[in-house]
Tab-separated table of C-alpha atoms in Angstrom:
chain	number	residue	atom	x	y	z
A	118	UNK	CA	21.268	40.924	41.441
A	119	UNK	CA	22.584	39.213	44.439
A	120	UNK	CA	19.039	37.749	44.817
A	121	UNK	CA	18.552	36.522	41.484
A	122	UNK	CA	22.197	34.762	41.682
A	123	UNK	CA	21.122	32.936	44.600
A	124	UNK	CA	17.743	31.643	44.146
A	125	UNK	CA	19.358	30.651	40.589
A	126	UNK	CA	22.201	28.840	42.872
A	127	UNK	CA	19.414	27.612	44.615
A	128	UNK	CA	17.452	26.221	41.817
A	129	UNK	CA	19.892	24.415	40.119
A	130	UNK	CA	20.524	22.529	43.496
A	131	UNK	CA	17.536	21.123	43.919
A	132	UNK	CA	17.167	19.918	40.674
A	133	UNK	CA	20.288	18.069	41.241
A	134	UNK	CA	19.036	16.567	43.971
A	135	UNK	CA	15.826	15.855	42.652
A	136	UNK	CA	17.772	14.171	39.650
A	137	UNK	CA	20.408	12.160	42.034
A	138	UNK	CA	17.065	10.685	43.807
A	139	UNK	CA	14.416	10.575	41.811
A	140	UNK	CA	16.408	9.738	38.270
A	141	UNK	CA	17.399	5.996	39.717
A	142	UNK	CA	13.589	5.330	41.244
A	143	UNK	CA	12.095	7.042	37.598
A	144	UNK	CA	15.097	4.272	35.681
A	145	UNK	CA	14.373	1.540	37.770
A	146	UNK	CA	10.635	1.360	37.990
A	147	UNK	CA	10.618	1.931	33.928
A	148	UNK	CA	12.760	-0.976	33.438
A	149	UNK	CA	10.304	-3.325	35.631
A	150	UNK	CA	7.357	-1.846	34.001
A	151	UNK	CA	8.804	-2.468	30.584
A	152	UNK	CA	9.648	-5.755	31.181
A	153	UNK	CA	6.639	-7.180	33.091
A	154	UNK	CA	5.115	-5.814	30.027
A	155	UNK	CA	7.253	-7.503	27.625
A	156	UNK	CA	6.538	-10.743	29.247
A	157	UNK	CA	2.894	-10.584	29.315
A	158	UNK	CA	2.401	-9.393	26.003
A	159	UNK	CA	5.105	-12.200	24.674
A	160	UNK	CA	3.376	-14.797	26.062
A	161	UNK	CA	2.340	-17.594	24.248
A	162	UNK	CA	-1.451	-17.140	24.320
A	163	UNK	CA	-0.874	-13.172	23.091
A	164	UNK	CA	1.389	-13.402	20.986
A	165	UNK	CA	-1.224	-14.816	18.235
A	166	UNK	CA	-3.035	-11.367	18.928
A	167	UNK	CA	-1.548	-8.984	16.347
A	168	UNK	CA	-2.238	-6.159	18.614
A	169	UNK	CA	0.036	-7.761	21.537
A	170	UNK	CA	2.885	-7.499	18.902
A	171	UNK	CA	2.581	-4.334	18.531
A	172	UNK	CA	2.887	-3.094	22.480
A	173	UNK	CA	5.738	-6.052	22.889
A	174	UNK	CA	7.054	-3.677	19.881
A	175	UNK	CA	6.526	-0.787	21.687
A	176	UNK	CA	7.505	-1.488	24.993
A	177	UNK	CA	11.465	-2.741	23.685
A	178	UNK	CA	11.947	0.761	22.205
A	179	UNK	CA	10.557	2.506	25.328
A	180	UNK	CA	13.132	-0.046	27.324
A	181	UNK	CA	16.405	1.272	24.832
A	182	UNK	CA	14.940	4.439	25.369
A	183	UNK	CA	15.348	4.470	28.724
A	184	UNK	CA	18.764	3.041	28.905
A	185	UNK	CA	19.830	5.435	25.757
A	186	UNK	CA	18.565	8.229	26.940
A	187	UNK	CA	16.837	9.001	30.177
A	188	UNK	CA	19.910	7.215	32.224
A	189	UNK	CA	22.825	9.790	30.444
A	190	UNK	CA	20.089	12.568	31.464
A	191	UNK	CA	20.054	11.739	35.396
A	192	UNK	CA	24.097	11.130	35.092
A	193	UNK	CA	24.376	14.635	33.135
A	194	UNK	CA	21.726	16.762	35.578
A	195	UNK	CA	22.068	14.819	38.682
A	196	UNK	CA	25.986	14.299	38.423
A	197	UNK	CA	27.534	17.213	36.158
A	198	UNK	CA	28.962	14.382	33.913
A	199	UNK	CA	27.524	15.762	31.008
A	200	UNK	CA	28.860	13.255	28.078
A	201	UNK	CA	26.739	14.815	25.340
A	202	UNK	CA	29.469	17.575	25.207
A	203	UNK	CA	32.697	15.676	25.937
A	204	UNK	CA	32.375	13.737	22.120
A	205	UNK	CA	30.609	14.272	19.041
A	206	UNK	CA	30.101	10.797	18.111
A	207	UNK	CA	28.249	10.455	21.523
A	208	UNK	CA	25.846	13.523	20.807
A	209	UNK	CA	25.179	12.553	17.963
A	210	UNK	CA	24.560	8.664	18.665
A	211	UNK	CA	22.575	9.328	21.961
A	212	UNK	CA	20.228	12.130	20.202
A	213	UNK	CA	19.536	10.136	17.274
A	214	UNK	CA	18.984	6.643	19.354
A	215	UNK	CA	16.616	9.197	21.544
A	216	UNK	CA	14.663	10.394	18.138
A	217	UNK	CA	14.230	6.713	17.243
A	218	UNK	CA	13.035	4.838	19.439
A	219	UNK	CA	10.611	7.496	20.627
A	220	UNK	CA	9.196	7.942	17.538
A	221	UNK	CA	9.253	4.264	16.860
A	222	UNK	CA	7.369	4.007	20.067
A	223	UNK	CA	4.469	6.523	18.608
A	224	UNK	CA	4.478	4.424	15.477
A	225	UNK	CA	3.714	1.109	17.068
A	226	UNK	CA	1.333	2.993	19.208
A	227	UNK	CA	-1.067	4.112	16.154
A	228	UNK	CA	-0.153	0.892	14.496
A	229	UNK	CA	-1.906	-1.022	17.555
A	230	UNK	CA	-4.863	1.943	17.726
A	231	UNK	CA	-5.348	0.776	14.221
A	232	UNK	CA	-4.947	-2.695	14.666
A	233	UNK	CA	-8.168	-2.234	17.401
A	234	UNK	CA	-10.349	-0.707	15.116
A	235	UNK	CA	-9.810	-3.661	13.017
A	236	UNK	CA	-10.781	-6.008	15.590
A	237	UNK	CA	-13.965	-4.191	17.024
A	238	UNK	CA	-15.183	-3.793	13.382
A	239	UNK	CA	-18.758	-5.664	12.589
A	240	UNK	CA	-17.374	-6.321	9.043
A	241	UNK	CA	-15.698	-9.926	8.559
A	242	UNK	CA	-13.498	-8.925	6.334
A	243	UNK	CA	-12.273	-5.503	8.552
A	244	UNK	CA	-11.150	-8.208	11.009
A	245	UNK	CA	-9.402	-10.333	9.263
A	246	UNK	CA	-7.236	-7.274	8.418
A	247	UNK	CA	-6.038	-8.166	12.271
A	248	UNK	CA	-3.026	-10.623	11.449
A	249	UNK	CA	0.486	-11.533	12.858
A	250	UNK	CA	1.827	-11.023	9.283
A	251	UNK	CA	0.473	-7.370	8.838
A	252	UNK	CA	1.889	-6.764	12.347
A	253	UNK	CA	5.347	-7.824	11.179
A	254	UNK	CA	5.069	-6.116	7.855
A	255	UNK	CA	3.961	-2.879	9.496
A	256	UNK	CA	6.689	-2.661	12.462
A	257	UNK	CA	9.296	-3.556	10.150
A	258	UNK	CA	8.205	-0.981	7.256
A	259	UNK	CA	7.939	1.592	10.140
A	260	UNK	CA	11.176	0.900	11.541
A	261	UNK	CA	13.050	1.112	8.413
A	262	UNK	CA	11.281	4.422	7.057
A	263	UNK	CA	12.424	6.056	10.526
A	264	UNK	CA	15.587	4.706	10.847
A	265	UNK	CA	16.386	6.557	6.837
A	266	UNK	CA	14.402	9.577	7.658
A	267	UNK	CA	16.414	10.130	10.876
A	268	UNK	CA	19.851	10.139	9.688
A	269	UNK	CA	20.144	13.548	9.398
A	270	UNK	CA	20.291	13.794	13.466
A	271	UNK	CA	24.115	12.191	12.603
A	272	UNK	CA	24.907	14.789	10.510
A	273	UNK	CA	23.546	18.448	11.808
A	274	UNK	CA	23.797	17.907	15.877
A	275	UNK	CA	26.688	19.571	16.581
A	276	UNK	CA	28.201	20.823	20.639
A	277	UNK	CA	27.606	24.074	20.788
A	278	UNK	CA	29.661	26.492	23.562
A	279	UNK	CA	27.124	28.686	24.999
A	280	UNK	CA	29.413	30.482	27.699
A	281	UNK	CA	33.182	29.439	28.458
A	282	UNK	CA	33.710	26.513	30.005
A	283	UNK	CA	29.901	25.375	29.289
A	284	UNK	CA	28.868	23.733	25.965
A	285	UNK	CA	25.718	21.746	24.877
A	286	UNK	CA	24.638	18.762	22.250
A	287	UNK	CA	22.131	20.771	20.495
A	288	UNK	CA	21.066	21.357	16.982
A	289	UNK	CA	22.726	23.129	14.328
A	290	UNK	CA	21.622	26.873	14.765
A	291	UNK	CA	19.847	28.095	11.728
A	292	UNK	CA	17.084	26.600	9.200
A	293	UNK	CA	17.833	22.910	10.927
A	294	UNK	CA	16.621	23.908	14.696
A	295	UNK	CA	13.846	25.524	13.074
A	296	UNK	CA	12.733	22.526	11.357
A	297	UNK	CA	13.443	20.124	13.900
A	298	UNK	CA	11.661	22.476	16.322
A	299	UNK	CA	8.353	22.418	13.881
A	300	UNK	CA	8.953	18.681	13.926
A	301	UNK	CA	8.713	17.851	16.819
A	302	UNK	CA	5.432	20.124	17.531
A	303	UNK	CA	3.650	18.533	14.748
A	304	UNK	CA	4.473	15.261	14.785
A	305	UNK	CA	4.982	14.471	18.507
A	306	UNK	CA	2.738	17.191	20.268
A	307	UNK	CA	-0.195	17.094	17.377
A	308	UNK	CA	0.236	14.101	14.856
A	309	UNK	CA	0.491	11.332	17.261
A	310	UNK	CA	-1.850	12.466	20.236
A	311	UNK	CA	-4.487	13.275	17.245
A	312	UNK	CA	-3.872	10.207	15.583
A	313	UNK	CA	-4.678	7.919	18.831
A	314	UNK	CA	-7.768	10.234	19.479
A	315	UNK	CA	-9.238	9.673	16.519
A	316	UNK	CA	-8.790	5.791	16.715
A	317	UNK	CA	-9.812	5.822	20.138
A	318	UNK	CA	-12.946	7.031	19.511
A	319	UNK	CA	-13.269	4.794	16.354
A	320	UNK	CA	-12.776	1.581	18.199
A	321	UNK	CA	-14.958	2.978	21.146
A	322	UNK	CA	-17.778	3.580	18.652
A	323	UNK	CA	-17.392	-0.196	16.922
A	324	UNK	CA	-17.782	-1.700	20.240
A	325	UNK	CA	-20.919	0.651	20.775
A	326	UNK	CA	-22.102	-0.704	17.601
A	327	UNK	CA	-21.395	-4.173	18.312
A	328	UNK	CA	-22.830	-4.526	22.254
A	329	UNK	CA	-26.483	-2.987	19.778
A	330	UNK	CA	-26.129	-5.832	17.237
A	331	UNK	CA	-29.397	-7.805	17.744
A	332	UNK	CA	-26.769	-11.067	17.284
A	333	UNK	CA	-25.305	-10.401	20.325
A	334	UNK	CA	-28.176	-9.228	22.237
A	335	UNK	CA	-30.288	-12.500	21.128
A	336	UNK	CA	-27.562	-14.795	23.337
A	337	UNK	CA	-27.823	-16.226	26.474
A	338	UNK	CA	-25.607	-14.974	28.847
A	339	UNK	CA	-23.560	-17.861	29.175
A	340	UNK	CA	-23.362	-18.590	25.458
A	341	UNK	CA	-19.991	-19.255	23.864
A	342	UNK	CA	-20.592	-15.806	21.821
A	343	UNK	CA	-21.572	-13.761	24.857
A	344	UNK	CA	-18.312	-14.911	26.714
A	345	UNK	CA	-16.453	-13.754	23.289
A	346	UNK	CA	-17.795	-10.179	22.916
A	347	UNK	CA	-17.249	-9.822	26.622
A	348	UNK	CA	-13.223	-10.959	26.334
A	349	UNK	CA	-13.025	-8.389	23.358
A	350	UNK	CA	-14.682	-5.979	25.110
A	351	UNK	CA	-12.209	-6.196	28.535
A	352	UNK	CA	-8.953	-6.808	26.248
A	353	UNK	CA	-10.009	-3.371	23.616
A	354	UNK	CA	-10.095	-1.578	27.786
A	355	UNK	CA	-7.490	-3.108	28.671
A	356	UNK	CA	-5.416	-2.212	25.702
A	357	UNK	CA	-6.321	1.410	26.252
A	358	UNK	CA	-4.729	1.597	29.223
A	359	UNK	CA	-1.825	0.178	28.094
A	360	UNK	CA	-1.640	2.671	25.526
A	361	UNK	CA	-2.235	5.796	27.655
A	362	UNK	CA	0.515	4.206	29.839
A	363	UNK	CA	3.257	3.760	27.112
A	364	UNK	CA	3.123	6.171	25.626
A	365	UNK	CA	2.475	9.654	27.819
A	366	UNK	CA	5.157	8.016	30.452
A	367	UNK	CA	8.032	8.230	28.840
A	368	UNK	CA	7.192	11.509	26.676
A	369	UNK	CA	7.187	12.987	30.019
A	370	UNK	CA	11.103	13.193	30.150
């Protein structure tokens, strides 16, 4: 028993070291990575591309994210100044600002996989689905239908005393943590990841179809057409890795 008590004593050190030194590199490099992002994708010359809107979009939630949520979890770990369970208004707040803007983040994520297959499509019209107004529309719809649906984190998180002197921010113990367990395996850990797959290999398979399209193999290679397929092509690559980057980073937390 004396064994188990100290490796446990043990344990819990290290993470609070790990925590105290790792938790300000992790907070610090995600707020320059944000925000070189933010300004690249805002810039003048992207900001016409629909898509760019959409991982600006992204990127600001993952930035409040960080600064909602990831910095009160190095202060509460790394520090023992666990805030969560000193007010209710603060457990609630934090969680549901945590819900939001990671599932915000997802949204924009699919909304920009989508907004690629539109793009790479070798149907006029398909493209011209690809707008700054749909963009706006879509981000704005999304952000209102998650900022109603998630109300109920204000209500049924409630601090919880697990042994004396120790309590928690956690949710309401019954048919509620059930649910919001079930939510967050199907939406976050099947919904989403299934959702970019799919469009992934949809947009892979336009450009497939496209680069075979005797219109494109008929031009000279330093036509005004060539030079355009070959931009799409590096920006759709491009935009993959963006996406891989945005969105399994933060989830790792």
């Amino acid at each position: 028993m004396a064994a188990i008590e100290k490796s446990s004593v043990s344990l819990e050190s290290v993470t609070k070291v790990i925590y105290r030194i790792g938790g300000p590199i992790l907070f610090i490099f995600g707020i320059i990575s944000c925000t070189i992002n933010l300004i690249v994708f805002l810039r003048k010359a992207h900001r016409r591309n629909a898509c760019s809107i959409y991982l600006a979009a992204a990127n600001l939630v993952n930035l409040l994210y960080i600064f909602s949520s990831m910095l009160l979890t190095f202060i509460s770990i790394g520090y023992d100044l666990n805030l969560y369970s000193r007010s209710l208004f603060i457990c609630r707040f934090v969680n549901y600002g945590s819900y939001l803007f990671d599932i915000l983040s997802s949204t924009y994520l699919i909304l920009a996989s989508i907004d690629r297959v539109f793009i790479t499509s070798s149907n006029a019209l398909t493209r011209q689905r690809s707008t700054r107004r749909l963009a706006c529309i879509s981000i704005a719809s999304g952000t209102i239908f998650w900022i109603i649906f998630l109300c109920h984190i204000l209500i049924f998180m409630d601090i919880q005393e697990i042994s004396p002197g120790y309590s928690i921010c956690y949710y309401r113990a019954g048919v509620y943590m059930v649910m919001m367990n079930y939510f967050t395996l199907i939406i976050k850990m099947i919904a989403v990841p299934l959702a970019l797959i799919i469009t992934g290999i949809w947009t892979a398979r336009n450009i497939r179809e496209h680069g075979k399209s005797r219109t494109v193999l008929l031009q000279p290679k330093g036509s005004t057409a060539y030079h355009d397929h070959h931009r799409r092509y590096l920006f759709v690559r491009d935009l993959e890795w963006n996406v891989i980057n945005i969105y399994y980073i933060p989830t790792d937390f």
